[in-house]
Short mmCIF file of C-alpha atoms (C1' of nucleotides) in Angstrom, two decimals:
data_model
loop_
_atom_site.label_atom_id
_atom_site.label_comp_id
_atom_site.label_asym_id
_atom_site.label_seq_id
_atom_site.Cartn_x
_atom_site.Cartn_y
_atom_site.Cartn_z
CA MET A 1 -183.67 -100.05 -198.51
CA SER A 2 -181.56 -103.08 -199.38
CA GLY A 3 -179.80 -105.43 -196.96
CA LEU A 4 -177.42 -105.06 -194.07
CA THR A 5 -173.80 -104.51 -194.92
CA PRO A 6 -171.06 -105.37 -192.41
CA ARG A 7 -170.70 -101.69 -191.69
CA LYS A 8 -174.40 -101.20 -190.96
CA GLU A 9 -174.24 -104.20 -188.65
CA ASP A 10 -171.45 -102.47 -186.77
CA TYR A 11 -173.62 -99.42 -186.26
CA ILE A 12 -176.53 -101.52 -184.98
CA LYS A 13 -174.22 -103.19 -182.47
CA ALA A 14 -172.81 -99.84 -181.42
CA ILE A 15 -176.26 -98.39 -180.80
CA TYR A 16 -177.22 -101.43 -178.77
CA LYS A 17 -174.12 -101.29 -176.63
CA LEU A 18 -174.44 -97.55 -176.09
CA SER A 19 -178.08 -97.87 -175.10
CA GLU A 20 -177.13 -100.37 -172.43
CA ARG A 21 -174.60 -98.02 -170.93
CA ASN A 22 -176.16 -94.62 -171.48
CA ARG A 23 -179.93 -94.82 -171.76
CA ALA A 24 -180.04 -91.92 -174.25
CA VAL A 25 -178.09 -92.46 -177.47
CA ARG A 26 -177.11 -89.49 -179.60
CA VAL A 27 -175.63 -89.22 -183.08
CA LYS A 28 -172.57 -87.70 -181.51
CA ASP A 29 -172.03 -90.73 -179.25
CA ILE A 30 -172.14 -93.13 -182.15
CA ALA A 31 -169.74 -90.98 -184.13
CA GLN A 32 -167.36 -91.10 -181.20
CA VAL A 33 -167.37 -94.85 -180.66
CA MET A 34 -167.29 -95.60 -184.39
CA GLY A 35 -164.48 -93.13 -185.00
CA VAL A 36 -166.32 -91.18 -187.71
CA ARG A 37 -167.92 -87.76 -188.12
CA ALA A 38 -171.54 -86.98 -187.41
CA PRO A 39 -172.71 -86.75 -191.04
CA THR A 40 -171.51 -90.28 -191.61
CA VAL A 41 -173.67 -91.48 -188.75
CA VAL A 42 -176.66 -89.54 -190.04
CA GLY A 43 -176.25 -91.19 -193.44
CA ILE A 44 -176.00 -94.75 -192.15
CA VAL A 45 -178.68 -94.25 -189.53
CA SER A 46 -181.11 -92.86 -192.10
CA MET A 47 -180.76 -96.14 -193.99
CA LEU A 48 -181.25 -98.12 -190.80
CA LYS A 49 -184.39 -96.11 -190.14
CA GLU A 50 -185.71 -96.92 -193.61
CA ASP A 51 -184.99 -100.57 -192.97
CA GLY A 52 -186.86 -100.49 -189.68
CA TYR A 53 -183.97 -101.11 -187.31
CA VAL A 54 -183.82 -97.65 -185.75
CA GLU A 55 -186.25 -94.95 -184.69
CA GLN A 56 -185.54 -91.31 -184.10
CA GLU A 57 -187.53 -88.11 -183.83
CA PRO A 58 -185.95 -85.28 -185.81
CA TYR A 59 -182.97 -83.95 -183.88
CA GLY A 60 -183.76 -86.42 -181.13
CA TYR A 61 -182.32 -89.50 -179.49
CA LEU A 62 -181.84 -92.79 -181.28
CA GLU A 63 -183.51 -96.03 -180.35
CA LEU A 64 -183.45 -99.50 -181.79
CA THR A 65 -186.78 -100.97 -182.80
CA ALA A 66 -187.73 -104.46 -181.62
CA LEU A 67 -186.30 -105.72 -184.90
CA GLY A 68 -183.12 -103.74 -184.32
CA ARG A 69 -182.69 -105.12 -180.83
CA GLU A 70 -183.16 -108.69 -182.01
CA LYS A 71 -180.63 -108.14 -184.76
CA ALA A 72 -178.18 -106.54 -182.36
CA LYS A 73 -178.47 -109.38 -179.89
CA ALA A 74 -177.87 -111.96 -182.58
CA LEU A 75 -174.86 -110.09 -183.93
CA ILE A 76 -173.39 -109.55 -180.50
CA HIS A 77 -173.94 -113.18 -179.67
CA ARG A 78 -171.91 -114.20 -182.73
CA GLU A 79 -169.23 -111.74 -181.79
CA GLN A 80 -169.13 -113.01 -178.23
CA LEU A 81 -168.63 -116.60 -179.32
CA ILE A 82 -165.63 -115.64 -181.38
CA TYR A 83 -164.34 -113.37 -178.64
CA LYS A 84 -164.65 -116.19 -176.15
CA PHE A 85 -162.63 -118.47 -178.38
CA PHE A 86 -159.88 -115.90 -178.86
CA GLU A 87 -159.70 -115.06 -175.19
CA ASP A 88 -160.39 -118.37 -173.47
CA VAL A 89 -158.84 -120.82 -175.87
CA LEU A 90 -156.16 -118.88 -177.74
CA LYS A 91 -155.42 -116.80 -174.63
CA LEU A 92 -155.32 -113.50 -176.50
CA PRO A 93 -155.34 -110.30 -174.45
CA SER A 94 -158.89 -109.08 -174.00
CA ASP A 95 -158.60 -106.02 -176.27
CA GLU A 96 -156.94 -107.95 -179.05
CA ALA A 97 -159.58 -110.66 -178.74
CA LYS A 98 -162.38 -108.13 -178.88
CA ASP A 99 -161.02 -106.25 -181.89
CA ASN A 100 -160.45 -109.38 -183.89
CA ALA A 101 -163.83 -110.83 -183.01
CA CYS A 102 -165.57 -107.64 -184.08
CA ALA A 103 -163.61 -107.48 -187.32
CA ILE A 104 -164.14 -111.02 -188.53
CA GLU A 105 -167.62 -111.58 -187.13
CA HIS A 106 -169.29 -110.51 -190.38
CA TYR A 107 -167.28 -112.80 -192.58
CA ILE A 108 -167.45 -116.14 -190.80
CA SER A 109 -170.02 -118.52 -192.23
CA PRO A 110 -172.71 -120.04 -190.02
CA VAL A 111 -171.17 -123.47 -190.41
CA CYS A 112 -167.77 -122.21 -189.39
CA LEU A 113 -169.17 -120.40 -186.40
CA GLU A 114 -171.12 -123.45 -185.34
CA ARG A 115 -167.99 -125.54 -185.53
CA LEU A 116 -166.08 -122.99 -183.51
CA LEU A 117 -168.82 -123.15 -180.94
CA PHE A 118 -168.55 -126.93 -180.87
CA PHE A 119 -164.86 -126.56 -180.29
CA ILE A 120 -165.26 -124.13 -177.42
CA GLU A 121 -167.84 -126.39 -175.88
CA PHE A 122 -165.58 -129.34 -176.30
CA ILE A 123 -162.62 -127.62 -174.73
CA SER A 124 -164.51 -126.07 -171.88
CA THR A 125 -167.06 -128.66 -170.88
CA CYS A 126 -165.44 -132.02 -171.36
CA PRO A 127 -164.56 -132.90 -167.77
CA HIS A 128 -161.64 -135.07 -168.78
CA VAL A 129 -159.92 -132.69 -171.15
CA LYS A 130 -160.73 -129.24 -169.92
CA PRO A 131 -158.42 -128.50 -167.00
CA LYS A 132 -155.34 -130.23 -168.29
CA PHE A 133 -155.69 -129.07 -171.85
CA LEU A 134 -155.96 -125.38 -171.21
CA GLU A 135 -153.26 -125.46 -168.59
CA HIS A 136 -151.09 -127.31 -171.02
CA PHE A 137 -151.65 -124.82 -173.81
CA SER A 138 -150.96 -121.90 -171.50
CA LYS A 139 -147.62 -123.39 -170.66
CA PHE A 140 -146.95 -123.91 -174.33
CA ILE A 141 -147.56 -120.25 -175.01
CA ASN A 142 -145.44 -119.05 -172.13
CA ASP A 143 -142.51 -121.34 -172.76
CA GLY A 144 -142.41 -120.59 -176.45
CA ASP A 145 -141.40 -123.29 -178.80
CA ASP A 146 -140.19 -125.94 -176.40
CA ILE A 147 -142.90 -128.54 -176.86
CA ASN A 148 -141.49 -131.04 -174.43
CA LEU A 149 -141.31 -128.53 -171.65
CA ALA A 150 -145.00 -127.86 -172.09
CA CYS A 151 -145.89 -131.46 -172.41
CA VAL A 152 -144.89 -132.55 -168.96
CA ALA A 153 -148.15 -131.08 -167.73
CA CYS A 154 -150.24 -133.16 -170.09
CA CYS A 155 -152.64 -135.68 -168.72
CA CYS A 156 -151.49 -138.11 -171.37
CA HIS A 157 -147.94 -137.74 -170.24
CA GLU A 158 -148.79 -139.17 -166.86
CA MET A 159 -149.83 -142.42 -168.45
CA SER A 160 -147.22 -142.42 -171.19
CA GLN A 161 -145.12 -145.16 -169.67
CA GLU A 162 -147.84 -147.55 -170.74
CA SER A 163 -148.65 -146.41 -174.28
CA GLU A 164 -145.78 -145.08 -176.32
CA VAL A 165 -146.87 -142.56 -178.90
CA ALA A 166 -145.26 -142.68 -182.30
CA GLN A 167 -144.60 -139.73 -184.68
CA MET B 1 -151.09 -94.81 -205.50
CA SER B 2 -152.44 -95.42 -202.01
CA GLY B 3 -152.31 -98.69 -200.07
CA LEU B 4 -153.62 -102.17 -200.54
CA THR B 5 -157.24 -102.73 -199.71
CA PRO B 6 -158.54 -106.19 -198.86
CA ARG B 7 -160.01 -106.40 -202.33
CA LYS B 8 -156.75 -105.52 -204.06
CA GLU B 9 -155.06 -108.19 -201.96
CA ASP B 10 -157.59 -110.69 -203.26
CA TYR B 11 -156.70 -109.78 -206.83
CA ILE B 12 -152.99 -110.19 -206.15
CA LYS B 13 -153.62 -113.63 -204.69
CA ALA B 14 -155.81 -114.55 -207.64
CA ILE B 15 -153.15 -113.55 -210.15
CA TYR B 16 -150.54 -115.54 -208.27
CA LYS B 17 -152.68 -118.64 -208.11
CA LEU B 18 -153.66 -118.37 -211.77
CA SER B 19 -150.05 -117.94 -212.84
CA GLU B 20 -149.15 -121.17 -211.07
CA ARG B 21 -151.85 -123.09 -212.88
CA ASN B 22 -151.95 -121.44 -216.28
CA ARG B 23 -148.66 -119.90 -217.35
CA ALA B 24 -150.40 -116.96 -219.10
CA VAL B 25 -152.84 -114.88 -217.06
CA ARG B 26 -155.46 -112.82 -218.86
CA VAL B 27 -157.91 -110.19 -217.66
CA LYS B 28 -160.70 -112.56 -218.60
CA ASP B 29 -159.33 -115.29 -216.30
CA ILE B 30 -159.17 -113.00 -213.32
CA ALA B 31 -162.69 -111.77 -213.99
CA GLN B 32 -163.84 -115.35 -214.01
CA VAL B 33 -162.24 -116.47 -210.76
CA MET B 34 -163.13 -113.23 -208.97
CA GLY B 35 -166.70 -113.33 -210.22
CA VAL B 36 -166.66 -109.84 -211.76
CA ARG B 37 -166.70 -108.30 -215.24
CA ALA B 38 -163.61 -107.47 -217.25
CA PRO B 39 -163.74 -103.67 -216.76
CA THR B 40 -163.64 -104.16 -213.01
CA VAL B 41 -160.45 -106.16 -213.38
CA VAL B 42 -158.94 -103.54 -215.66
CA GLY B 43 -159.68 -100.87 -213.06
CA ILE B 44 -158.17 -102.72 -210.11
CA VAL B 45 -155.24 -104.00 -212.11
CA SER B 46 -154.39 -100.51 -213.34
CA MET B 47 -154.01 -99.47 -209.70
CA LEU B 48 -151.89 -102.52 -208.96
CA LYS B 49 -149.69 -101.57 -211.91
CA GLU B 50 -149.26 -98.05 -210.55
CA ASP B 51 -148.33 -99.52 -207.18
CA GLY B 52 -145.75 -101.79 -208.77
CA TYR B 53 -147.34 -105.14 -208.04
CA VAL B 54 -148.31 -106.03 -211.61
CA GLU B 55 -146.89 -105.63 -215.10
CA GLN B 56 -148.72 -105.83 -218.39
CA GLU B 57 -148.12 -104.78 -221.97
CA PRO B 58 -151.17 -103.12 -223.52
CA TYR B 59 -153.69 -105.78 -224.44
CA GLY B 60 -151.24 -108.39 -223.20
CA TYR B 61 -150.85 -110.93 -220.45
CA LEU B 62 -150.55 -110.04 -216.77
CA GLU B 63 -147.57 -110.78 -214.58
CA LEU B 64 -146.74 -110.07 -210.96
CA THR B 65 -143.56 -108.14 -210.31
CA ALA B 66 -141.06 -109.43 -207.77
CA LEU B 67 -142.82 -107.22 -205.23
CA GLY B 68 -146.17 -108.63 -206.27
CA ARG B 69 -144.99 -112.21 -205.90
CA GLU B 70 -143.57 -111.55 -202.45
CA LYS B 71 -146.81 -109.93 -201.39
CA ALA B 72 -148.86 -112.77 -202.83
CA LYS B 73 -146.78 -115.39 -201.06
CA ALA B 74 -147.14 -113.62 -197.73
CA LEU B 75 -150.88 -113.25 -198.14
CA ILE B 76 -151.35 -116.83 -199.23
CA HIS B 77 -149.24 -118.00 -196.32
CA ARG B 78 -151.56 -116.20 -193.90
CA GLU B 79 -154.56 -117.65 -195.64
CA GLN B 80 -153.10 -121.14 -195.52
CA LEU B 81 -152.51 -120.99 -191.79
CA ILE B 82 -156.13 -120.09 -191.18
CA TYR B 83 -157.30 -122.67 -193.68
CA LYS B 84 -155.24 -125.32 -191.95
CA PHE B 85 -156.82 -124.47 -188.64
CA PHE B 86 -160.33 -124.63 -190.02
CA GLU B 87 -159.75 -127.88 -191.83
CA ASP B 88 -157.38 -129.77 -189.56
CA VAL B 89 -158.52 -128.61 -186.16
CA LEU B 90 -162.14 -127.58 -186.57
CA LYS B 91 -162.70 -130.30 -189.18
CA LEU B 92 -164.57 -128.05 -191.58
CA PRO B 93 -165.17 -129.34 -195.12
CA SER B 94 -162.38 -128.18 -197.40
CA ASP B 95 -164.46 -125.69 -199.40
CA GLU B 96 -166.00 -124.14 -196.33
CA ALA B 97 -162.56 -123.91 -194.73
CA LYS B 98 -161.10 -122.26 -197.81
CA ASP B 99 -163.88 -119.71 -198.22
CA ASN B 100 -163.78 -118.68 -194.60
CA ALA B 101 -160.00 -118.46 -194.54
CA CYS B 102 -160.01 -116.26 -197.62
CA ALA B 103 -162.73 -114.03 -196.23
CA ILE B 104 -161.27 -113.36 -192.80
CA GLU B 105 -157.60 -113.41 -193.74
CA HIS B 106 -157.50 -109.63 -194.22
CA TYR B 107 -159.02 -108.82 -190.87
CA ILE B 108 -157.08 -110.98 -188.42
CA SER B 109 -154.33 -109.13 -186.57
CA PRO B 110 -150.75 -110.38 -186.65
CA VAL B 111 -150.90 -111.24 -182.95
CA CYS B 112 -154.06 -113.24 -183.42
CA LEU B 113 -152.63 -115.08 -186.37
CA GLU B 114 -149.48 -115.86 -184.46
CA ARG B 115 -151.50 -117.26 -181.61
CA LEU B 116 -153.55 -119.34 -183.99
CA LEU B 117 -150.32 -120.68 -185.41
CA PHE B 118 -149.15 -121.55 -181.91
CA PHE B 119 -152.36 -123.39 -181.36
CA ILE B 120 -152.10 -125.39 -184.58
CA GLU B 121 -148.54 -126.25 -183.69
CA PHE B 122 -149.58 -127.26 -180.23
CA ILE B 123 -152.36 -129.49 -181.45
CA SER B 124 -150.43 -131.08 -184.25
CA THR B 125 -146.93 -131.52 -182.90
CA CYS B 126 -147.28 -132.35 -179.26
CA PRO B 127 -146.71 -136.11 -179.33
CA HIS B 128 -148.79 -136.73 -176.24
CA VAL B 129 -151.86 -134.74 -177.18
CA LYS B 130 -152.09 -134.92 -180.93
CA PRO B 131 -153.57 -138.29 -181.81
CA LYS B 132 -156.01 -138.60 -178.97
CA PHE B 133 -157.14 -135.02 -179.00
CA LEU B 134 -158.10 -134.80 -182.64
CA GLU B 135 -159.72 -138.21 -182.59
CA HIS B 136 -161.64 -137.18 -179.55
CA PHE B 137 -162.84 -133.95 -181.12
CA SER B 138 -163.91 -135.75 -184.30
CA LYS B 139 -166.08 -138.04 -182.25
CA PHE B 140 -167.51 -135.07 -180.45
CA ILE B 141 -168.52 -133.49 -183.74
CA ASN B 142 -170.04 -136.66 -185.12
CA ASP B 143 -171.99 -137.58 -182.04
CA GLY B 144 -173.44 -134.11 -181.64
CA ASP B 145 -174.13 -132.69 -178.26
CA ASP B 146 -173.60 -135.71 -176.05
CA ILE B 147 -170.39 -134.81 -174.32
CA ASN B 148 -170.09 -138.01 -172.38
CA LEU B 149 -170.42 -140.11 -175.48
CA ALA B 150 -167.49 -138.26 -176.97
CA CYS B 151 -165.49 -138.31 -173.82
CA VAL B 152 -165.21 -142.05 -173.54
CA ALA B 153 -162.53 -141.86 -176.21
CA CYS B 154 -160.41 -139.49 -174.18
CA CYS B 155 -156.98 -140.59 -173.14
CA CYS B 156 -157.73 -139.37 -169.66
CA HIS B 157 -160.80 -141.48 -169.55
CA GLU B 158 -158.90 -144.63 -170.39
CA MET B 159 -156.57 -143.78 -167.60
CA SER B 160 -159.30 -143.63 -165.00
CA GLN B 161 -161.73 -146.23 -166.28
CA GLU B 162 -161.56 -149.51 -168.17
CA SER B 163 -164.87 -149.28 -170.08
CA GLU B 164 -165.55 -150.14 -173.70
CA VAL B 165 -166.51 -147.38 -176.08
CA ALA B 166 -170.16 -147.16 -177.06
CA GLN B 167 -170.19 -145.76 -180.58
"C1'" DT C 1 -156.29 -109.67 -247.59
"C1'" DA C 2 -160.61 -108.85 -245.63
"C1'" DT C 3 -163.86 -110.07 -242.32
"C1'" DC C 4 -165.45 -111.95 -238.10
"C1'" DT C 5 -164.68 -113.09 -233.21
"C1'" DT C 6 -162.61 -112.47 -228.96
"C1'" DT C 7 -160.51 -109.66 -225.64
"C1'" DT C 8 -159.14 -105.42 -223.62
"C1'" DT C 9 -159.90 -100.82 -222.81
"C1'" DT C 10 -162.50 -96.48 -222.28
"C1'" DA C 11 -166.41 -93.75 -220.85
"C1'" DG C 12 -169.94 -93.02 -217.92
"C1'" DC C 13 -173.01 -94.49 -214.18
"C1'" DT C 14 -174.19 -96.56 -209.33
"C1'" DT C 15 -173.74 -97.45 -204.40
"C1'" DA C 16 -171.46 -97.50 -199.81
"C1'" DG C 17 -168.93 -95.07 -196.81
"C1'" DT C 18 -166.37 -91.41 -195.68
"C1'" DA C 19 -165.18 -86.15 -195.30
"C1'" DT C 20 -165.87 -80.70 -194.85
"C1'" DA C 21 -168.57 -76.71 -194.69
"C1'" DA C 22 -172.77 -74.57 -194.07
"C1'" DT C 23 -177.43 -74.59 -192.21
"C1'" DT C 24 -181.06 -75.55 -188.96
"C1'" DA C 25 -182.91 -76.91 -184.65
"C1'" DT C 26 -182.60 -77.37 -179.45
"C1'" DG C 27 -181.51 -75.93 -175.08
"C1'" DT C 28 -179.50 -73.01 -171.61
"C1'" DA C 29 -177.93 -68.47 -169.59
"C1'" DC C 30 -178.59 -64.39 -168.77
"C1'" DG D 1 -187.14 -63.66 -174.47
"C1'" DT D 2 -183.10 -62.96 -177.01
"C1'" DA D 3 -178.40 -64.77 -177.73
"C1'" DC D 4 -175.04 -68.16 -177.62
"C1'" DA D 5 -173.49 -72.97 -177.53
"C1'" DT D 6 -174.27 -77.51 -178.91
"C1'" DA D 7 -176.04 -80.94 -181.74
"C1'" DA D 8 -178.19 -82.64 -185.95
"C1'" DT D 9 -178.88 -82.15 -190.63
"C1'" DT D 10 -178.11 -80.90 -195.51
"C1'" DA D 11 -175.22 -80.06 -199.42
"C1'" DT D 12 -171.39 -81.35 -201.79
"C1'" DA D 13 -167.43 -84.04 -202.96
"C1'" DC D 14 -164.21 -87.91 -202.83
"C1'" DT D 15 -162.64 -92.99 -203.11
"C1'" DA D 16 -163.31 -97.94 -203.79
"C1'" DA D 17 -165.56 -101.32 -206.17
"C1'" DG D 18 -168.74 -102.64 -209.03
"C1'" DC D 19 -171.75 -102.33 -213.56
"C1'" DT D 20 -173.14 -101.63 -218.93
"C1'" DA D 21 -172.29 -100.20 -223.47
"C1'" DA D 22 -169.34 -99.09 -226.91
"C1'" DA D 23 -164.73 -98.56 -229.03
"C1'" DA D 24 -160.25 -100.39 -230.13
"C1'" DA D 25 -156.89 -103.90 -230.63
"C1'" DA D 26 -155.50 -108.69 -231.54
"C1'" DG D 27 -156.24 -113.10 -233.34
"C1'" DA D 28 -158.40 -116.42 -236.33
"C1'" DT D 29 -160.26 -117.87 -240.66
"C1'" DA D 30 -162.15 -118.01 -245.22
#
DNA sequence: TATCTTTTTTAGCTTAGTATAATTATGTAC
DNA sequence: GTACATAATTATACTAAGCTAAAAAAGATA
């Protein structure tokens, strides 16, 4: 009964991901990937069964229902957007990006996520900004705090003899 | 005893913020801003007292210890960095930005936060990128999904073409 | 001073999420 | 086809964070 907590959402995602890799998903597998003991999984999963996200014959394998799969896909989509931002834009190492995306996914509002998506789109599809901007930011990260060193790669720099930028 | 949970961190921040506004902080005030009942506050605060973050005479006002203030400042600093990103870069409404920053603050890793800080610095201090980039992104948000409409404001665009902006 | 109101505290209950230990079911090997 | 190994489940208990209801302290007022 009752709604999905962040933790239950994590379990739904885990079952989905395992079922893509393994075919047969067992309580033990979930316990392993979630870093908990089997009884914990049984407890959470029994709630997910009541809520219609999961099906399981006694002592058998676990499967997501159609509802569960839809939910999982939506959750993983959210997670992926955030992951993409952390990895592609902020240039975080893949693991770090993944962990952070998974952790904060539950707490970001729809509006915030939408705006983040806008931003990723903006950065990665605008034909004028995309290549220079990301390259520029990469340099900024690598060279540390020396802004001017990074800035020589900027597209705007190339035309900066014409328009002097204040501030 | 034991460590700080995300929720306890929220209470420390709340006490700090209240003490800046009010002078005297009461259980009732914290209950109000945290959206809980007084006994909940008493319970959490009694743990924070044991851990040395808070001091209170019986039935009296609450005060952060030196340790508590340091902790609060560090937490609020983190929160502010994320808030700044959401508001200044992603252009979220202030309330939305604040709520999201507060919610995810506990879950973002130090590395991720550092990188976010880099990014804010990059966006807001690079003299070549700053003005054009943010202006450009604002247009992108306002004009929705039409990339090309947004892109006519790009500094790179001006460089290559001499066309007037269709707003 | 005595009473009434407000605030804090205590006591006891609930739910989510975890654990260990014991029990039950399944499956495989002889 | 019994016996052992593995896996799932049940029983029980703990912690964090919340609640209500009632008791106790402080403050205000007639």
